[in-house]
Short mmCIF file of C-alpha atoms in Angstrom, two decimals:
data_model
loop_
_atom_site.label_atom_id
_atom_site.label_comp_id
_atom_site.label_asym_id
_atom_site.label_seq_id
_atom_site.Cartn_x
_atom_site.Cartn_y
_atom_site.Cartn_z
CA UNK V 24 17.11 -34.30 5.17
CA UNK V 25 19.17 -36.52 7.45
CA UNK V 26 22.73 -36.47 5.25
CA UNK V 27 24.66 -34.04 2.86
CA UNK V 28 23.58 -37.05 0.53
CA UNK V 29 19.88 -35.79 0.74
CA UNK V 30 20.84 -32.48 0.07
CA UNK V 31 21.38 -34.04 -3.41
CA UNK V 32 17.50 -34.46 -3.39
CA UNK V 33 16.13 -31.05 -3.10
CA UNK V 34 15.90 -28.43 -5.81
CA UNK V 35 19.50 -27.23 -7.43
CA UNK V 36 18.65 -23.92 -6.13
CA UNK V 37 18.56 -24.67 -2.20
CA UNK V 38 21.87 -27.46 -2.16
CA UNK V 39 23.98 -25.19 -1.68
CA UNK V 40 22.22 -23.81 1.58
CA UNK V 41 21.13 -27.33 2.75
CA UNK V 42 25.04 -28.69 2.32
CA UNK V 43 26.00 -25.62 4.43
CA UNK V 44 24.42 -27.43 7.88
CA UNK V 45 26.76 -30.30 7.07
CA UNK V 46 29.87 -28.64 5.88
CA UNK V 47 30.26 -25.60 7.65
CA UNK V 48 28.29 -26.57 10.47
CA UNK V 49 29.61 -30.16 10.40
CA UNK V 50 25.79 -31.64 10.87
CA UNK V 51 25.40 -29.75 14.57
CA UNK V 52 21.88 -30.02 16.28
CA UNK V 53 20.41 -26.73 17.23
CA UNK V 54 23.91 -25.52 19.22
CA UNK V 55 23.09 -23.25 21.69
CA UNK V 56 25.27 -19.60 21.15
CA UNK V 57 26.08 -15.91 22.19
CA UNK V 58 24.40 -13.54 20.83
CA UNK V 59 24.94 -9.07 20.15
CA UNK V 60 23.58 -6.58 17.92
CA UNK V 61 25.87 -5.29 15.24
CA UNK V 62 25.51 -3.27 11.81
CA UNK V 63 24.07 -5.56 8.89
CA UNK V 64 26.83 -6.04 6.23
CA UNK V 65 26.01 -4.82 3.18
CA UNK V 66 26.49 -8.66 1.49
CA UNK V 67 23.35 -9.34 3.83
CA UNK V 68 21.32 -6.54 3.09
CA UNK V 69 22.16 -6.86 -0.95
CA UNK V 70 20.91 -10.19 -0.78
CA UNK V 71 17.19 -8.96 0.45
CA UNK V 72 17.31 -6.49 -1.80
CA UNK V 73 17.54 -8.95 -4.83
CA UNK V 74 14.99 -11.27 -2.85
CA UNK V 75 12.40 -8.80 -2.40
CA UNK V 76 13.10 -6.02 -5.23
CA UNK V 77 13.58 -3.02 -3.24
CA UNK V 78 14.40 -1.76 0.01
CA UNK V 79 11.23 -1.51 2.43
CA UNK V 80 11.30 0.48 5.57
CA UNK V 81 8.66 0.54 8.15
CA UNK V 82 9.28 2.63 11.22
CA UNK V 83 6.02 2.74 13.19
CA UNK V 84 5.27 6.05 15.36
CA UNK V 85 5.98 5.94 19.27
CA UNK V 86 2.51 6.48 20.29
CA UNK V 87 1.35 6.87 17.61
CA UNK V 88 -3.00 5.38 16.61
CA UNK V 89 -3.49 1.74 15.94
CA UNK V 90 -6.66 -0.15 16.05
CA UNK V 91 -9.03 -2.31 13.45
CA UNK V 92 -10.67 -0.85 10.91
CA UNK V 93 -12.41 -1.58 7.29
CA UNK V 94 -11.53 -0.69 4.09
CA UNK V 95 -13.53 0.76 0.76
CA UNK V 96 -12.50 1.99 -2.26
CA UNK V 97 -12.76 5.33 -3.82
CA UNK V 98 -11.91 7.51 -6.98
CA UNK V 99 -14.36 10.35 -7.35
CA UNK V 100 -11.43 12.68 -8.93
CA UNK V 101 -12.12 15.15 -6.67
CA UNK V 102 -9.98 17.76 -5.09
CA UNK V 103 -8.39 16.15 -1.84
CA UNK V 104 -7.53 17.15 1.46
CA UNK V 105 -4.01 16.75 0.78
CA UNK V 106 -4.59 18.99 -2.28
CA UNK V 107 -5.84 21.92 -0.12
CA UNK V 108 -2.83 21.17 2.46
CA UNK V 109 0.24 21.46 -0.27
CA UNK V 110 -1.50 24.38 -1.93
CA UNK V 111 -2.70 26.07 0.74
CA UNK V 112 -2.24 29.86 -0.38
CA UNK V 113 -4.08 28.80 -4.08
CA UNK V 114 -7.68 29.26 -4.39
CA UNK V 115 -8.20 26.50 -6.80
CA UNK V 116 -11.87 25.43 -7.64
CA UNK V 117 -12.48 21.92 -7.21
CA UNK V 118 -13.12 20.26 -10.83
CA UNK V 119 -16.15 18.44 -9.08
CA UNK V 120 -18.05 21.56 -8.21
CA UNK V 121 -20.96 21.44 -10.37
CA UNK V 122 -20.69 24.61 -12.88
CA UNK V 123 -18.25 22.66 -13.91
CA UNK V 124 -15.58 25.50 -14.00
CA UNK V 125 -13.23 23.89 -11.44
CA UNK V 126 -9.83 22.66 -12.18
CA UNK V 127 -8.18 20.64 -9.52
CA UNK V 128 -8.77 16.62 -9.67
CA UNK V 129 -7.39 14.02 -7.86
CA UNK V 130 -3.67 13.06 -8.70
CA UNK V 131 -3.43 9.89 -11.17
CA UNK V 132 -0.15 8.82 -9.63
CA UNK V 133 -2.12 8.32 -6.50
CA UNK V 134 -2.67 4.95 -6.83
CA UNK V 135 -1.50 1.25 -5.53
CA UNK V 136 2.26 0.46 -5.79
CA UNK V 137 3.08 -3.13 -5.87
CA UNK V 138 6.85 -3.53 -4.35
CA UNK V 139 6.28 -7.47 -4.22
CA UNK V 140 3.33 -10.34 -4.00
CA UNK V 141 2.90 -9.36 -0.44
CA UNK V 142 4.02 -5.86 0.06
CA UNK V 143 2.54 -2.60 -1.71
CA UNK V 144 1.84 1.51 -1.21
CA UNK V 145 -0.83 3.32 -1.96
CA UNK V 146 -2.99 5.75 -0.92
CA UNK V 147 -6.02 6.60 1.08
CA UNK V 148 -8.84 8.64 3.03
CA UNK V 149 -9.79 7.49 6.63
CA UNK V 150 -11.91 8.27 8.99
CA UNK V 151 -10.27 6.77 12.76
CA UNK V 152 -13.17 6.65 15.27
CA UNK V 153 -10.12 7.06 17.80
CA UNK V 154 -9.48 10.87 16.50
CA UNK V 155 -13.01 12.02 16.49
CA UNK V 156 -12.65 13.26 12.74
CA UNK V 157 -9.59 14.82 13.38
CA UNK V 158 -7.71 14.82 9.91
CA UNK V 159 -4.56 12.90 9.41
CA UNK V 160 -3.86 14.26 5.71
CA UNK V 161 -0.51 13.51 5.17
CA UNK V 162 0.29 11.16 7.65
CA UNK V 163 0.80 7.13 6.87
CA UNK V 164 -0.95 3.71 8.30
CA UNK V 165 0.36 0.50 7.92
CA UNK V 166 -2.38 -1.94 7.08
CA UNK V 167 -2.50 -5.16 7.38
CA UNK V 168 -5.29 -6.91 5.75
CA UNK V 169 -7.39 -9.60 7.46
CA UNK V 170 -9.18 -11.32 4.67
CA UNK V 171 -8.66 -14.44 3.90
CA UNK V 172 -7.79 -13.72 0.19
CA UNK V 173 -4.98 -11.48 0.75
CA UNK V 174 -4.54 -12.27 4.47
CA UNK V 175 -1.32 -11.03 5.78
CA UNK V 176 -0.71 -8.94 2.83
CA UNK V 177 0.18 -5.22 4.08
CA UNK V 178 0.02 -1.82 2.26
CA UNK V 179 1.45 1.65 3.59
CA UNK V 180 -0.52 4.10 2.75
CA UNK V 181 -0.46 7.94 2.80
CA UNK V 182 -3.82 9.53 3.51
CA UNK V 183 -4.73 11.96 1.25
CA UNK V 184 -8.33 12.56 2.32
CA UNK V 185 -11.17 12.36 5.41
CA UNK V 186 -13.27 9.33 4.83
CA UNK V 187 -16.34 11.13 6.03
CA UNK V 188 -17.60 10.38 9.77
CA UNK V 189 -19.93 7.05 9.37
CA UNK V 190 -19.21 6.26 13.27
CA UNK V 191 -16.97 3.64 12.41
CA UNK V 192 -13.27 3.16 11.44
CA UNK V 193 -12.84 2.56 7.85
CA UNK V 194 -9.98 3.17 5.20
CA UNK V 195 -10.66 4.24 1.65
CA UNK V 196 -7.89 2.83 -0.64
CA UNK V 197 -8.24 5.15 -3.86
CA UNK V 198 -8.34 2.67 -6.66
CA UNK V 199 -9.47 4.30 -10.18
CA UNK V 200 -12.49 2.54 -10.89
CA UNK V 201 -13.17 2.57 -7.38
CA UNK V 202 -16.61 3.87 -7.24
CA UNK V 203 -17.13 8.07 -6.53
CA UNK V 204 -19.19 8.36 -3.73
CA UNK V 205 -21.00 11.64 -3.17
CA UNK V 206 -19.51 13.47 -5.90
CA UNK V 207 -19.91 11.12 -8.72
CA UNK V 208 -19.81 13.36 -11.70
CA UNK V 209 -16.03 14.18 -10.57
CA UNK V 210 -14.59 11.85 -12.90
CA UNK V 211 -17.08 12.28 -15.93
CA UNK V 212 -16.26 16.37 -15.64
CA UNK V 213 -12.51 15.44 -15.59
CA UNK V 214 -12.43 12.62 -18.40
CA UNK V 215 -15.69 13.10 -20.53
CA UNK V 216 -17.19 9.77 -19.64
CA UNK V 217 -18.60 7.52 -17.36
CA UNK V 218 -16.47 4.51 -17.73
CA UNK V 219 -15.77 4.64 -13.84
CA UNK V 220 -19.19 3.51 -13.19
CA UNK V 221 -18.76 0.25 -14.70
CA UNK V 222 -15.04 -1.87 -14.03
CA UNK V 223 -15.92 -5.58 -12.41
CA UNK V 224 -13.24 -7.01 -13.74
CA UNK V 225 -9.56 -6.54 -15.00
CA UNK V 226 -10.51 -6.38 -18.68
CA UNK V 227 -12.73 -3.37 -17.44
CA UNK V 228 -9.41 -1.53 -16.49
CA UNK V 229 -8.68 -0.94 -20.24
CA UNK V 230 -11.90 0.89 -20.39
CA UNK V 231 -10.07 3.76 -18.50
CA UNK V 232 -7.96 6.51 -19.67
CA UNK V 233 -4.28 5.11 -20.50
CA UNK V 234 -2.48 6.74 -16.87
CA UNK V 235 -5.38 5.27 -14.70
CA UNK V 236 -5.19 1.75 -16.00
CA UNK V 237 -2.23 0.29 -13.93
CA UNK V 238 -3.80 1.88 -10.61
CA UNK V 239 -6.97 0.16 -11.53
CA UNK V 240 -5.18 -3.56 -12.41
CA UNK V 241 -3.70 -3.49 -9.13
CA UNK V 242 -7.54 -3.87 -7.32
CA UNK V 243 -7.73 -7.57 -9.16
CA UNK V 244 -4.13 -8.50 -9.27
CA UNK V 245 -2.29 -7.53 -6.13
CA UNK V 246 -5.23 -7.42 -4.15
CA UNK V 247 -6.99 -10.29 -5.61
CA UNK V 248 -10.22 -8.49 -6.16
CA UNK V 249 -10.95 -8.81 -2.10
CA UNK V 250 -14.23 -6.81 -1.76
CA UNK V 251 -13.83 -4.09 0.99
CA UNK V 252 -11.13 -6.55 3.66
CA UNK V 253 -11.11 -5.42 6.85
CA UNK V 254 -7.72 -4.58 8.21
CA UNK V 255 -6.04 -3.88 11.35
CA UNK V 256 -3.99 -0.21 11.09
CA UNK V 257 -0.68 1.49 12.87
CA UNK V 258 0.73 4.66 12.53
CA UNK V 259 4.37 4.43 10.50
CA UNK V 260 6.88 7.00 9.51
CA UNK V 261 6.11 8.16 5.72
CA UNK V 262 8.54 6.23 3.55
CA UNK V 263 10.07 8.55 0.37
CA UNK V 264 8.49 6.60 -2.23
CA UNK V 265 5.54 8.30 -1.01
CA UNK V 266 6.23 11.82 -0.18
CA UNK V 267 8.02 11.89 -3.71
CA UNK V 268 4.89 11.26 -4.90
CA UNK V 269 2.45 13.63 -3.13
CA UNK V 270 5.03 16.47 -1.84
CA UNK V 271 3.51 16.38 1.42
CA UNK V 272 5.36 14.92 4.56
CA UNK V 273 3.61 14.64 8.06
CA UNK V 274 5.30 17.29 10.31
#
């Protein structure tokens, strides 16, 4: 693009902002310029909004953990951490415990959000090597994955349970479908079946009950069915989409 002619060239769609270097900016080379901070207008900020769907706000903690660390999947249907920390003067039995008599499961809304092709929430447990098992229920990571199949792509997620101390740093993205660990009888006591045991593919997802099905679509189509990525992690502020979901917000 050497000429408003060549603008002419491109796609309909970008003209408009091509002819703009030659009209309004009369065809100037990289001019240098003065520059200060001021409030975005709102025409700027309602233009981002169409582009990317929704508002996203990441404010990262001052101090607050970051580090590398790998990711599973989970969905036992278990009782959480975050469970026992929003409901902390009810005794409720854990639906996993094995006469069978308990009632608390995890939350079916816990799942993967996608807010565009490269931005999503969700939901976790971790274990940080950095915190020595301390629990973090509550708080949120930013992750940003490192595989080359969704490289780049990032996720906040609030974590909802430990990950269990394995000596290394790893996030468990709950994903229905995502495998129970330990307490793999959770989901048969809480749905009557054992269809959890077998999704490898998409199709699989329809398998599940009805509520469960979009959480489990979004392992194979926002995250591309990447097996376990590794990621690298930093503490953020808990954006409202998520404490909406859960009730709990990180004092």
């Amino acid at each position: 693009i050497e000429s408003a002619d060549d603008c002419l060239k491109i796609d309909e769609n970008l003209q408009p902002g091509c002819l703009f270097r030659f009209t309004w900016m009369k065809g100037s080379s990289n001019p240098p310029v003065t520059f200060q901070e001021v409030e975005c207008p709102q025409e700027l900020i309602d233009v981002i909004h169409v582009c990317i769907g929704r508002d996203i706000h990441i404010a990262p903690i001052v101090g607050g953990v970051n580090g590398t660390a790998t990711t599973y999947r989970f969905w036992g249907c278990c009782k959480t951490l975050l469970f026992l920390a929003i409901n902390r003067h009810t005794n409720v039995q854990s639906g996993c415990d094995h006469d069978k008599n308990g009632t608390a499961f995890l939350c079916s809304d816990q799942v993967g959000i996608a807010v565009n092709e490269t931005f999503a929430y969700g939901f976790a447990g971790a274990y940080l090597s950095v915190d020595n098992g301390t629990s973090r229920c509550c708080q949120c990571l930013l992750i940003t994955f490192e595989d080359f199949l969704i490289r780049d792509k990032q996720m906040i997620v609030q974590i909802i349970n430990s990950g269990g101390n394995v000596n290394v740093s790893h996030i468990d993205i709950a994903l229905p479908g995502g495998g129970g660990g330990l307490e793999d009888l959770g989901c048969t006591y809480q749905w009557g079946d054992d269809a959890f045991d077998t999704i490898e593919d998409v199709d699989d997802c329809l398998t599940l009950p009805e509520s469960l099905q979009p959480g489990c679509q979004f392992r194979f189509t926002w995250m591309l069915s990447a097996d376990n990525p590794p990621v690298k992690y930093q503490e953020v502020e808990c954006p409202q989409e998520l404490i909406d979901i859960t009730g709990c917000q990180a004092s």
